[in-house]
């Protein structure tokens, strides 16, 4: 079981945490929403929760709640620039379908 980051994602997270001046890493999870059922959620965190499963990759701590881990196990987090847009991209081997708008996915 693991959640990993690309070099670009790790660089972005470290840069952002440096600008904030605080933080222990990022928390990844899923929530029920959208037309396909699940959506990713990502937030910068300042402290660990007792239930967090913690992964570390390229110097970045990735915290995942146990309920979300079943949906995102094996996911690789990337940070991409496409034209004028930039953002995180979830590369999830468990994902079977994605809605047309790209906001939600199905396992």
Coordinates of C-alpha atoms in Angstrom, one line a residue:
X1 CA 0.0 0.0 0.0
X2 CA 1.4 3.4 -1.0
X3 CA 0.6 6.8 -2.3
X4 CA 3.5 8.5 -4.2
X5 CA 4.4 11.8 -5.7
X6 CA 6.1 12.8 -8.9
X7 CA 9.2 15.1 -8.6
X8 CA 7.0 18.0 -9.9
X9 CA 4.4 17.4 -7.2
X10 CA 6.9 17.1 -4.4
X11 CA 8.6 20.3 -5.6
X12 CA 5.3 22.2 -5.6
X13 CA 4.2 20.9 -2.2
X14 CA 7.6 21.8 -0.6
X15 CA 7.5 25.3 -2.3
X16 CA 4.0 25.9 -1.0
X17 CA 4.7 24.7 2.5
X18 CA 7.8 27.0 2.5
X19 CA 5.7 30.0 1.5
X20 CA 3.2 29.2 4.3
X21 CA 5.9 28.9 6.8
X22 CA 4.3 25.9 8.4
X23 CA 2.8 22.5 7.7
X24 CA 3.7 18.8 7.9
X25 CA 2.5 17.7 4.5
X26 CA -0.6 17.1 2.4
X27 CA -3.7 15.1 3.2
X28 CA -5.3 13.1 0.4
X29 CA -8.8 11.6 0.5
X30 CA -12.0 11.1 -1.3
X31 CA -15.5 12.4 -0.8
X32 CA -18.9 11.3 -2.2
X33 CA -20.0 13.8 -4.9
X34 CA -20.5 14.4 -8.6
X35 CA -22.1 12.4 -11.3
X36 CA -19.6 9.5 -11.0
X37 CA -19.7 9.1 -7.3
X38 CA -16.3 10.1 -5.8
X39 CA -14.1 13.1 -5.9
X40 CA -10.5 13.7 -4.7
X41 CA -9.8 16.1 -2.0
X42 CA -6.4 17.5 -1.1
X43 CA -5.4 19.9 1.7
X44 CA -2.2 21.1 3.3
X45 CA -2.1 20.1 7.0
X46 CA -0.4 21.5 10.0
X47 CA -0.7 18.5 12.3
X48 CA -1.2 14.8 12.1
X49 CA -4.6 13.2 13.1
X50 CA -4.3 10.0 15.2
X51 CA -6.0 7.9 12.5
X52 CA -3.8 9.2 9.6
X53 CA -1.9 6.6 7.5
X54 CA 1.4 8.4 6.7
X55 CA 3.5 7.8 3.5
X56 CA 6.6 9.7 2.7
X57 CA 7.9 10.2 -0.8
X58 CA 10.6 12.6 -2.0
X59 CA 10.7 14.3 1.4
X60 CA 7.0 15.0 1.5
X61 CA 4.6 13.4 4.0
X62 CA 1.3 12.3 2.5
X63 CA -1.5 11.7 5.0
X64 CA -4.5 9.5 4.1
X65 CA -7.5 8.7 6.2
X66 CA -8.0 4.9 6.4
X67 CA -11.5 5.1 4.8
X68 CA -10.1 6.8 1.7
X69 CA -7.1 4.5 1.4
X70 CA -9.0 1.7 -0.2
X71 CA -10.0 4.1 -3.1
X72 CA -6.6 5.7 -3.6
X73 CA -4.1 3.0 -2.8
X74 CA -1.4 3.0 -5.5
X75 CA -2.2 6.6 -6.6
X76 CA 0.6 8.8 -7.9
X77 CA 0.1 12.5 -7.4
X78 CA 1.5 14.7 -10.1
X79 CA 1.6 18.5 -10.6
X80 CA 1.0 19.5 -14.2
X81 CA 0.8 22.7 -16.3
X82 CA -1.5 22.6 -19.3
X83 CA -1.7 25.8 -21.2
X84 CA -2.6 28.6 -18.7
X85 CA -3.9 26.1 -16.1
X86 CA -1.9 24.2 -13.5
X87 CA -2.8 21.8 -10.8
X88 CA -2.6 18.4 -9.2
X89 CA -3.4 15.4 -11.2
X90 CA -4.3 12.0 -9.6
X91 CA -3.0 9.0 -11.4
X92 CA -5.1 6.3 -9.8
X93 CA -4.8 2.6 -11.0
X94 CA -8.1 1.9 -9.2
X95 CA -10.1 4.4 -11.3
X96 CA -12.5 2.7 -13.7
X97 CA -14.4 5.7 -15.1
X98 CA -14.4 9.5 -14.9
X99 CA -17.3 11.9 -15.5
X100 CA -17.3 14.1 -18.6
X101 CA -16.4 17.3 -16.6
X102 CA -13.5 15.5 -14.8
X103 CA -14.7 16.3 -11.3
X104 CA -15.6 12.9 -10.1
X105 CA -14.6 9.2 -10.7
X106 CA -15.8 5.7 -10.1
X107 CA -13.9 2.7 -8.8

